[in-house]
Amino acid sequence: MNYTSLETIINYLHSYKYKISNKNLNKLSLHILNLLLGFFISTALSTIPGQTGDWGIIGAAMIVAFYEIISQRIYLLETPTRYNSVILQINNIKVGIIYGLFVDAFKLGS
């Protein structure tokens, strides 16, 4: 079976993530990295669409929709599944985004 380049990239990323997750990384360091990734994403979300000024409302709607979808997935979990760690990592990214937006708001307010 011939693989396309997209399938090859996805398989490589999946195997790379599997190798990283099997190492003895401290869970705290992984959570901190996801938090910092969320902070970086919030900086990008607040600066790139703000250049023209007309994308502010659409950007805010996308952030709120992302936030609410992740919150719904997190708080509906009653039994542990194999996706628990992935959802918690996405939750840390979500918290980083909210934290970054608060920091940007304080920078604009001062």
mmCIF file of N, CA and C in Angstrom:
data_model
loop_
_atom_site.group_PDB
_atom_site.id
_atom_site.type_symbol
_atom_site.label_atom_id
_atom_site.label_comp_id
_atom_site.label_asym_id
_atom_site.label_seq_id
_atom_site.Cartn_x
_atom_site.Cartn_y
_atom_site.Cartn_z
ATOM 1 N N MET A 1 0.845 -1.172 0.000
ATOM 2 C CA MET A 1 0.000 0.000 0.000
ATOM 3 C C MET A 1 0.892 1.237 0.000
ATOM 4 N N ASN A 2 0.624 2.129 -0.893
ATOM 5 C CA ASN A 2 1.401 3.356 -0.990
ATOM 6 C C ASN A 2 0.808 4.411 -0.079
ATOM 7 N N TYR A 3 1.689 5.027 0.681
ATOM 8 C CA TYR A 3 1.259 6.103 1.565
ATOM 9 C C TYR A 3 1.465 7.443 0.879
ATOM 10 N N THR A 4 0.519 8.352 1.097
ATOM 11 C CA THR A 4 0.710 9.710 0.614
ATOM 12 C C THR A 4 1.640 10.429 1.581
ATOM 13 N N SER A 5 2.092 11.578 1.175
ATOM 14 C CA SER A 5 3.001 12.313 2.053
ATOM 15 C C SER A 5 2.291 12.779 3.320
ATOM 16 N N LEU A 6 1.004 13.088 3.227
ATOM 17 C CA LEU A 6 0.256 13.493 4.412
ATOM 18 C C LEU A 6 0.135 12.336 5.395
ATOM 19 N N GLU A 7 -0.140 11.144 4.897
ATOM 20 C CA GLU A 7 -0.209 9.975 5.775
ATOM 21 C C GLU A 7 1.140 9.672 6.397
ATOM 22 N N THR A 8 2.194 9.857 5.652
ATOM 23 C CA THR A 8 3.537 9.632 6.181
ATOM 24 C C THR A 8 3.844 10.614 7.296
ATOM 25 N N ILE A 9 3.485 11.873 7.102
ATOM 26 C CA ILE A 9 3.721 12.886 8.130
ATOM 27 C C ILE A 9 2.907 12.581 9.372
ATOM 28 N N ILE A 10 1.640 12.216 9.199
ATOM 29 C CA ILE A 10 0.782 11.903 10.347
ATOM 30 C C ILE A 10 1.316 10.694 11.096
ATOM 31 N N ASN A 11 1.731 9.658 10.374
ATOM 32 C CA ASN A 11 2.299 8.482 11.035
ATOM 33 C C ASN A 11 3.580 8.823 11.787
ATOM 34 N N TYR A 12 4.412 9.668 11.188
ATOM 35 C CA TYR A 12 5.645 10.070 11.857
ATOM 36 C C TYR A 12 5.353 10.857 13.126
ATOM 37 N N LEU A 13 4.423 11.808 13.047
ATOM 38 C CA LEU A 13 4.074 12.596 14.231
ATOM 39 C C LEU A 13 3.467 11.726 15.326
ATOM 40 N N HIS A 14 2.651 10.767 14.917
ATOM 41 C CA HIS A 14 2.041 9.865 15.898
ATOM 42 C C HIS A 14 3.107 9.017 16.588
ATOM 43 N N SER A 15 4.047 8.481 15.819
ATOM 44 C CA SER A 15 5.095 7.667 16.431
ATOM 45 C C SER A 15 6.014 8.523 17.295
ATOM 46 N N TYR A 16 6.268 9.770 16.872
ATOM 47 C CA TYR A 16 7.107 10.670 17.665
ATOM 48 C C TYR A 16 6.435 11.016 18.983
ATOM 49 N N LYS A 17 5.123 11.286 18.948
ATOM 50 C CA LYS A 17 4.386 11.584 20.178
ATOM 51 C C LYS A 17 4.360 10.364 21.088
ATOM 52 N N TYR A 18 4.245 9.182 20.505
ATOM 53 C CA TYR A 18 4.243 7.960 21.294
ATOM 54 C C TYR A 18 5.589 7.758 21.983
ATOM 55 N N LYS A 19 6.674 8.055 21.268
ATOM 56 C CA LYS A 19 8.002 7.926 21.870
ATOM 57 C C LYS A 19 8.189 8.910 23.011
ATOM 58 N N ILE A 20 7.721 10.139 22.824
ATOM 59 C CA ILE A 20 7.866 11.150 23.868
ATOM 60 C C ILE A 20 7.016 10.793 25.077
ATOM 61 N N SER A 21 5.801 10.323 24.855
ATOM 62 C CA SER A 21 4.916 10.023 25.976
ATOM 63 C C SER A 21 5.383 8.803 26.755
ATOM 64 N N ASN A 22 6.150 7.913 26.146
ATOM 65 C CA ASN A 22 6.645 6.745 26.867
ATOM 66 C C ASN A 22 7.885 7.040 27.702
ATOM 67 N N LYS A 23 8.520 8.168 27.469
ATOM 68 C CA LYS A 23 9.672 8.517 28.280
ATOM 69 C C LYS A 23 9.207 8.962 29.655
ATOM 70 N N ASN A 24 10.123 9.004 30.571
ATOM 71 C CA ASN A 24 9.783 9.358 31.945
ATOM 72 C C ASN A 24 9.754 10.869 32.138
ATOM 73 N N LEU A 25 8.961 11.524 31.348
ATOM 74 C CA LEU A 25 8.775 12.947 31.550
ATOM 75 C C LEU A 25 7.867 13.153 32.755
ATOM 76 N N ASN A 26 8.204 14.110 33.505
ATOM 77 C CA ASN A 26 7.366 14.441 34.636
ATOM 78 C C ASN A 26 6.064 15.055 34.114
ATOM 79 N N LYS A 27 4.962 14.638 34.654
ATOM 80 C CA LYS A 27 3.676 15.157 34.178
ATOM 81 C C LYS A 27 3.569 16.656 34.405
ATOM 82 N N LEU A 28 4.213 17.137 35.460
ATOM 83 C CA LEU A 28 4.176 18.568 35.722
ATOM 84 C C LEU A 28 4.850 19.341 34.596
ATOM 85 N N SER A 29 5.972 18.839 34.103
ATOM 86 C CA SER A 29 6.654 19.541 33.018
ATOM 87 C C SER A 29 5.815 19.536 31.747
ATOM 88 N N LEU A 30 5.106 18.451 31.487
ATOM 89 C CA LEU A 30 4.236 18.394 30.321
ATOM 90 C C LEU A 30 3.075 19.377 30.462
ATOM 91 N N HIS A 31 2.525 19.493 31.667
ATOM 92 C CA HIS A 31 1.442 20.448 31.896
ATOM 93 C C HIS A 31 1.943 21.886 31.746
ATOM 94 N N ILE A 32 3.162 22.147 32.223
ATOM 95 C CA ILE A 32 3.713 23.498 32.091
ATOM 96 C C ILE A 32 3.973 23.836 30.630
ATOM 97 N N LEU A 33 4.476 22.868 29.864
ATOM 98 C CA LEU A 33 4.696 23.111 28.433
ATOM 99 C C LEU A 33 3.382 23.412 27.715
ATOM 100 N N ASN A 34 2.324 22.691 28.058
ATOM 101 C CA ASN A 34 1.023 22.955 27.437
ATOM 102 C C ASN A 34 0.482 24.312 27.855
ATOM 103 N N LEU A 35 0.729 24.706 29.099
ATOM 104 C CA LEU A 35 0.301 26.017 29.564
ATOM 105 C C LEU A 35 1.018 27.119 28.789
ATOM 106 N N LEU A 36 2.324 26.948 28.578
ATOM 107 C CA LEU A 36 3.089 27.934 27.820
ATOM 108 C C LEU A 36 2.681 27.953 26.344
ATOM 109 N N LEU A 37 2.332 26.795 25.806
ATOM 110 C CA LEU A 37 1.825 26.748 24.435
ATOM 111 C C LEU A 37 0.528 27.540 24.319
ATOM 112 N N GLY A 38 -0.354 27.395 25.295
ATOM 113 C CA GLY A 38 -1.589 28.173 25.307
ATOM 114 C C GLY A 38 -1.325 29.661 25.420
ATOM 115 N N PHE A 39 -0.325 30.022 26.227
ATOM 116 C CA PHE A 39 0.043 31.434 26.355
ATOM 117 C C PHE A 39 0.545 31.977 25.022
ATOM 118 N N PHE A 40 1.345 31.187 24.317
ATOM 119 C CA PHE A 40 1.843 31.605 22.997
ATOM 120 C C PHE A 40 0.695 31.740 22.007
ATOM 121 N N ILE A 41 -0.241 30.801 22.025
ATOM 122 C CA ILE A 41 -1.391 30.858 21.113
ATOM 123 C C ILE A 41 -2.224 32.097 21.395
ATOM 124 N N SER A 42 -2.400 32.443 22.671
ATOM 125 C CA SER A 42 -3.197 33.629 22.992
ATOM 126 C C SER A 42 -2.517 34.901 22.501
ATOM 127 N N THR A 43 -1.193 34.932 22.578
ATOM 128 C CA THR A 43 -0.477 36.097 22.045
ATOM 129 C C THR A 43 -0.694 36.206 20.545
ATOM 130 N N ALA A 44 -0.629 35.081 19.857
ATOM 131 C CA ALA A 44 -0.864 35.098 18.411
ATOM 132 C C ALA A 44 -2.314 35.478 18.100
ATOM 133 N N LEU A 45 -3.252 34.955 18.890
ATOM 134 C CA LEU A 45 -4.661 35.256 18.639
ATOM 135 C C LEU A 45 -4.995 36.716 18.909
ATOM 136 N N SER A 46 -4.291 37.337 19.834
ATOM 137 C CA SER A 46 -4.633 38.722 20.154
ATOM 138 C C SER A 46 -3.901 39.724 19.276
ATOM 139 N N THR A 47 -2.788 39.333 18.651
ATOM 140 C CA THR A 47 -2.051 40.302 17.837
ATOM 141 C C THR A 47 -2.331 40.187 16.346
ATOM 142 N N ILE A 48 -2.424 38.991 15.821
ATOM 143 C CA ILE A 48 -2.573 38.831 14.366
ATOM 144 C C ILE A 48 -3.918 39.363 13.865
ATOM 145 N N PRO A 49 -5.066 38.953 14.423
ATOM 146 C CA PRO A 49 -6.325 39.511 13.905
ATOM 147 C C PRO A 49 -6.520 40.981 14.259
ATOM 148 N N GLY A 50 -5.814 41.468 15.271
ATOM 149 C CA GLY A 50 -5.989 42.854 15.682
ATOM 150 C C GLY A 50 -5.333 43.857 14.762
ATOM 151 N N GLN A 51 -4.584 43.398 13.778
ATOM 152 C CA GLN A 51 -3.915 44.327 12.870
ATOM 153 C C GLN A 51 -4.913 45.100 12.016
ATOM 154 N N THR A 52 -5.976 44.447 11.609
ATOM 155 C CA THR A 52 -6.954 45.143 10.770
ATOM 156 C C THR A 52 -8.088 45.734 11.597
ATOM 157 N N GLY A 53 -8.356 45.158 12.738
ATOM 158 C CA GLY A 53 -9.385 45.701 13.609
ATOM 159 C C GLY A 53 -10.769 45.127 13.381
ATOM 160 N N ASP A 54 -11.006 44.487 12.251
ATOM 161 C CA ASP A 54 -12.342 43.969 11.979
ATOM 162 C C ASP A 54 -12.491 42.488 12.334
ATOM 163 N N TRP A 55 -11.423 41.838 12.733
ATOM 164 C CA TRP A 55 -11.484 40.420 13.072
ATOM 165 C C TRP A 55 -11.626 40.186 14.579
ATOM 166 N N GLY A 56 -11.753 41.220 15.358
ATOM 167 C CA GLY A 56 -11.816 41.086 16.806
ATOM 168 C C GLY A 56 -13.006 40.274 17.290
ATOM 169 N N ILE A 57 -14.162 40.538 16.724
ATOM 170 C CA ILE A 57 -15.379 39.852 17.154
ATOM 171 C C ILE A 57 -15.340 38.386 16.731
ATOM 172 N N ILE A 58 -14.867 38.114 15.534
ATOM 173 C CA ILE A 58 -14.789 36.727 15.057
ATOM 174 C C ILE A 58 -13.761 35.947 15.859
ATOM 175 N N GLY A 59 -12.636 36.570 16.146
ATOM 176 C CA GLY A 59 -11.610 35.916 16.958
ATOM 177 C C GLY A 59 -12.114 35.610 18.354
ATOM 178 N N ALA A 60 -12.827 36.559 18.956
ATOM 179 C CA ALA A 60 -13.380 36.329 20.294
ATOM 180 C C ALA A 60 -14.415 35.218 20.268
ATOM 181 N N ALA A 61 -15.219 35.155 19.225
ATOM 182 C CA ALA A 61 -16.225 34.092 19.125
ATOM 183 C C ALA A 61 -15.563 32.724 18.998
ATOM 184 N N MET A 62 -14.485 32.652 18.226
ATOM 185 C CA MET A 62 -13.781 31.374 18.084
ATOM 186 C C MET A 62 -13.140 30.945 19.400
ATOM 187 N N ILE A 63 -12.573 31.885 20.132
ATOM 188 C CA ILE A 63 -11.959 31.555 21.424
ATOM 189 C C ILE A 63 -13.008 31.070 22.409
ATOM 190 N N VAL A 64 -14.142 31.750 22.468
ATOM 191 C CA VAL A 64 -15.204 31.342 23.391
ATOM 192 C C VAL A 64 -15.762 29.977 23.000
ATOM 193 N N ALA A 65 -15.936 29.730 21.699
ATOM 194 C CA ALA A 65 -16.439 28.424 21.258
ATOM 195 C C ALA A 65 -15.453 27.320 21.611
ATOM 196 N N PHE A 66 -14.164 27.548 21.386
ATOM 197 C CA PHE A 66 -13.136 26.564 21.756
ATOM 198 C C PHE A 66 -13.158 26.307 23.254
ATOM 199 N N TYR A 67 -13.244 27.364 24.029
ATOM 200 C CA TYR A 67 -13.260 27.256 25.489
ATOM 201 C C TYR A 67 -14.456 26.437 25.964
ATOM 202 N N GLU A 68 -15.609 26.714 25.420
ATOM 203 C CA GLU A 68 -16.821 26.019 25.865
ATOM 204 C C GLU A 68 -16.846 24.559 25.428
ATOM 205 N N ILE A 69 -16.356 24.257 24.242
ATOM 206 C CA ILE A 69 -16.325 22.864 23.778
ATOM 207 C C ILE A 69 -15.394 22.039 24.643
ATOM 208 N N ILE A 70 -14.215 22.580 24.963
ATOM 209 C CA ILE A 70 -13.275 21.854 25.810
ATOM 210 C C ILE A 70 -13.837 21.697 27.214
ATOM 211 N N SER A 71 -14.482 22.732 27.746
ATOM 212 C CA SER A 71 -15.078 22.631 29.079
ATOM 213 C C SER A 71 -16.168 21.562 29.105
ATOM 214 N N GLN A 72 -16.963 21.484 28.047
ATOM 215 C CA GLN A 72 -17.997 20.472 27.980
ATOM 216 C C GLN A 72 -17.389 19.077 27.980
ATOM 217 N N ARG A 73 -16.321 18.884 27.233
ATOM 218 C CA ARG A 73 -15.665 17.568 27.188
ATOM 219 C C ARG A 73 -15.036 17.212 28.532
ATOM 220 N N ILE A 74 -14.449 18.194 29.197
ATOM 221 C CA ILE A 74 -13.764 17.933 30.473
ATOM 222 C C ILE A 74 -14.773 17.547 31.542
ATOM 223 N N TYR A 75 -15.841 18.297 31.663
ATOM 224 C CA TYR A 75 -16.751 18.100 32.782
ATOM 225 C C TYR A 75 -17.775 17.000 32.546
ATOM 226 N N LEU A 76 -17.847 16.439 31.344
ATOM 227 C CA LEU A 76 -18.718 15.298 31.108
ATOM 228 C C LEU A 76 -18.020 13.968 31.373
ATOM 229 N N LEU A 77 -16.709 13.992 31.585
ATOM 230 C CA LEU A 77 -15.969 12.757 31.836
ATOM 231 C C LEU A 77 -16.313 12.223 33.222
ATOM 232 N N GLU A 78 -16.888 11.053 33.263
ATOM 233 C CA GLU A 78 -17.184 10.420 34.538
ATOM 234 C C GLU A 78 -16.297 9.211 34.763
ATOM 235 N N THR A 79 -15.998 8.497 33.700
ATOM 236 C CA THR A 79 -15.137 7.330 33.819
ATOM 237 C C THR A 79 -13.839 7.607 33.088
ATOM 238 N N PRO A 80 -12.731 7.125 33.607
ATOM 239 C CA PRO A 80 -11.468 7.365 32.911
ATOM 240 C C PRO A 80 -11.403 6.625 31.587
ATOM 241 N N THR A 81 -10.967 7.315 30.592
ATOM 242 C CA THR A 81 -10.806 6.726 29.268
ATOM 243 C C THR A 81 -9.365 6.908 28.831
ATOM 244 N N ARG A 82 -9.042 6.375 27.685
ATOM 245 C CA ARG A 82 -7.680 6.529 27.202
ATOM 246 C C ARG A 82 -7.425 7.934 26.687
ATOM 247 N N TYR A 83 -8.472 8.728 26.502
ATOM 248 C CA TYR A 83 -8.314 10.097 26.030
ATOM 249 C C TYR A 83 -8.214 11.101 27.174
ATOM 250 N N ASN A 84 -8.227 10.642 28.416
ATOM 251 C CA ASN A 84 -8.171 11.545 29.561
ATOM 252 C C ASN A 84 -6.946 12.429 29.519
ATOM 253 N N SER A 85 -5.779 11.870 29.251
ATOM 254 C CA SER A 85 -4.560 12.672 29.272
ATOM 255 C C SER A 85 -4.563 13.691 28.138
ATOM 256 N N VAL A 86 -5.100 13.324 26.995
ATOM 257 C CA VAL A 86 -5.158 14.264 25.870
ATOM 258 C C VAL A 86 -6.101 15.407 26.203
ATOM 259 N N ILE A 87 -7.239 15.089 26.793
ATOM 260 C CA ILE A 87 -8.211 16.131 27.150
ATOM 261 C C ILE A 87 -7.630 17.046 28.218
ATOM 262 N N LEU A 88 -6.889 16.486 29.180
ATOM 263 C CA LEU A 88 -6.281 17.326 30.204
ATOM 264 C C LEU A 88 -5.187 18.213 29.617
ATOM 265 N N GLN A 89 -4.470 17.717 28.626
ATOM 266 C CA GLN A 89 -3.467 18.554 27.972
ATOM 267 C C GLN A 89 -4.135 19.694 27.215
ATOM 268 N N ILE A 90 -5.249 19.403 26.558
ATOM 269 C CA ILE A 90 -5.989 20.452 25.854
ATOM 270 C C ILE A 90 -6.560 21.448 26.860
ATOM 271 N N ASN A 91 -6.964 20.954 28.032
ATOM 272 C CA ASN A 91 -7.462 21.851 29.076
ATOM 273 C C ASN A 91 -6.353 22.785 29.549
ATOM 274 N N ASN A 92 -5.125 22.282 29.667
ATOM 275 C CA ASN A 92 -4.011 23.145 30.053
ATOM 276 C C ASN A 92 -3.731 24.196 28.990
ATOM 277 N N ILE A 93 -3.857 23.829 27.731
ATOM 278 C CA ILE A 93 -3.698 24.813 26.660
ATOM 279 C C ILE A 93 -4.788 25.870 26.765
ATOM 280 N N LYS A 94 -5.998 25.434 27.087
ATOM 281 C CA LYS A 94 -7.121 26.357 27.249
ATOM 282 C C LYS A 94 -6.860 27.340 28.392
ATOM 283 N N VAL A 95 -6.353 26.844 29.493
ATOM 284 C CA VAL A 95 -6.044 27.710 30.635
ATOM 285 C C VAL A 95 -4.938 28.693 30.255
ATOM 286 N N GLY A 96 -3.946 28.243 29.496
ATOM 287 C CA GLY A 96 -2.886 29.129 29.040
ATOM 288 C C GLY A 96 -3.409 30.229 28.137
ATOM 289 N N ILE A 97 -4.364 29.898 27.287
ATOM 290 C CA ILE A 97 -4.958 30.912 26.405
ATOM 291 C C ILE A 97 -5.686 31.966 27.230
ATOM 292 N N ILE A 98 -6.477 31.538 28.188
ATOM 293 C CA ILE A 98 -7.215 32.491 29.023
ATOM 294 C C ILE A 98 -6.263 33.354 29.832
ATOM 295 N N TYR A 99 -5.211 32.733 30.391
ATOM 296 C CA TYR A 99 -4.217 33.490 31.153
ATOM 297 C C TYR A 99 -3.523 34.519 30.262
ATOM 298 N N GLY A 100 -3.148 34.127 29.059
ATOM 299 C CA GLY A 100 -2.491 35.048 28.143
ATOM 300 C C GLY A 100 -3.385 36.205 27.741
ATOM 301 N N LEU A 101 -4.669 35.933 27.561
ATOM 302 C CA LEU A 101 -5.591 37.026 27.212
ATOM 303 C C LEU A 101 -5.776 37.997 28.368
ATOM 304 N N PHE A 102 -5.767 37.481 29.615
ATOM 305 C CA PHE A 102 -5.840 38.370 30.770
ATOM 306 C C PHE A 102 -4.596 39.239 30.862
ATOM 307 N N VAL A 103 -3.432 38.661 30.613
ATOM 308 C CA VAL A 103 -2.194 39.430 30.649
ATOM 309 C C VAL A 103 -2.208 40.511 29.571
ATOM 310 N N ASP A 104 -2.672 40.182 28.373
ATOM 311 C CA ASP A 104 -2.768 41.179 27.308
ATOM 312 C C ASP A 104 -3.765 42.285 27.668
ATOM 313 N N ALA A 105 -4.840 41.914 28.323
ATOM 314 C CA ALA A 105 -5.824 42.927 28.739
ATOM 315 C C ALA A 105 -5.222 43.873 29.774
ATOM 316 N N PHE A 106 -4.431 43.337 30.686
ATOM 317 C CA PHE A 106 -3.781 44.214 31.674
ATOM 318 C C PHE A 106 -2.731 45.110 31.015
ATOM 319 N N LYS A 107 -2.070 44.606 29.972
ATOM 320 C CA LYS A 107 -1.095 45.439 29.267
ATOM 321 C C LYS A 107 -1.800 46.589 28.544
ATOM 322 N N LEU A 108 -2.971 46.318 27.983
ATOM 323 C CA LEU A 108 -3.709 47.367 27.281
ATOM 324 C C LEU A 108 -4.320 48.360 28.250
ATOM 325 N N GLY A 109 -4.657 47.896 29.449
ATOM 326 C CA GLY A 109 -5.310 48.771 30.431
ATOM 327 C C GLY A 109 -4.348 49.695 31.143
ATOM 328 N N SER A 110 -3.064 49.394 31.119
ATOM 329 C CA SER A 110 -2.132 50.234 31.874
ATOM 330 C C SER A 110 -1.528 51.325 31.027
#
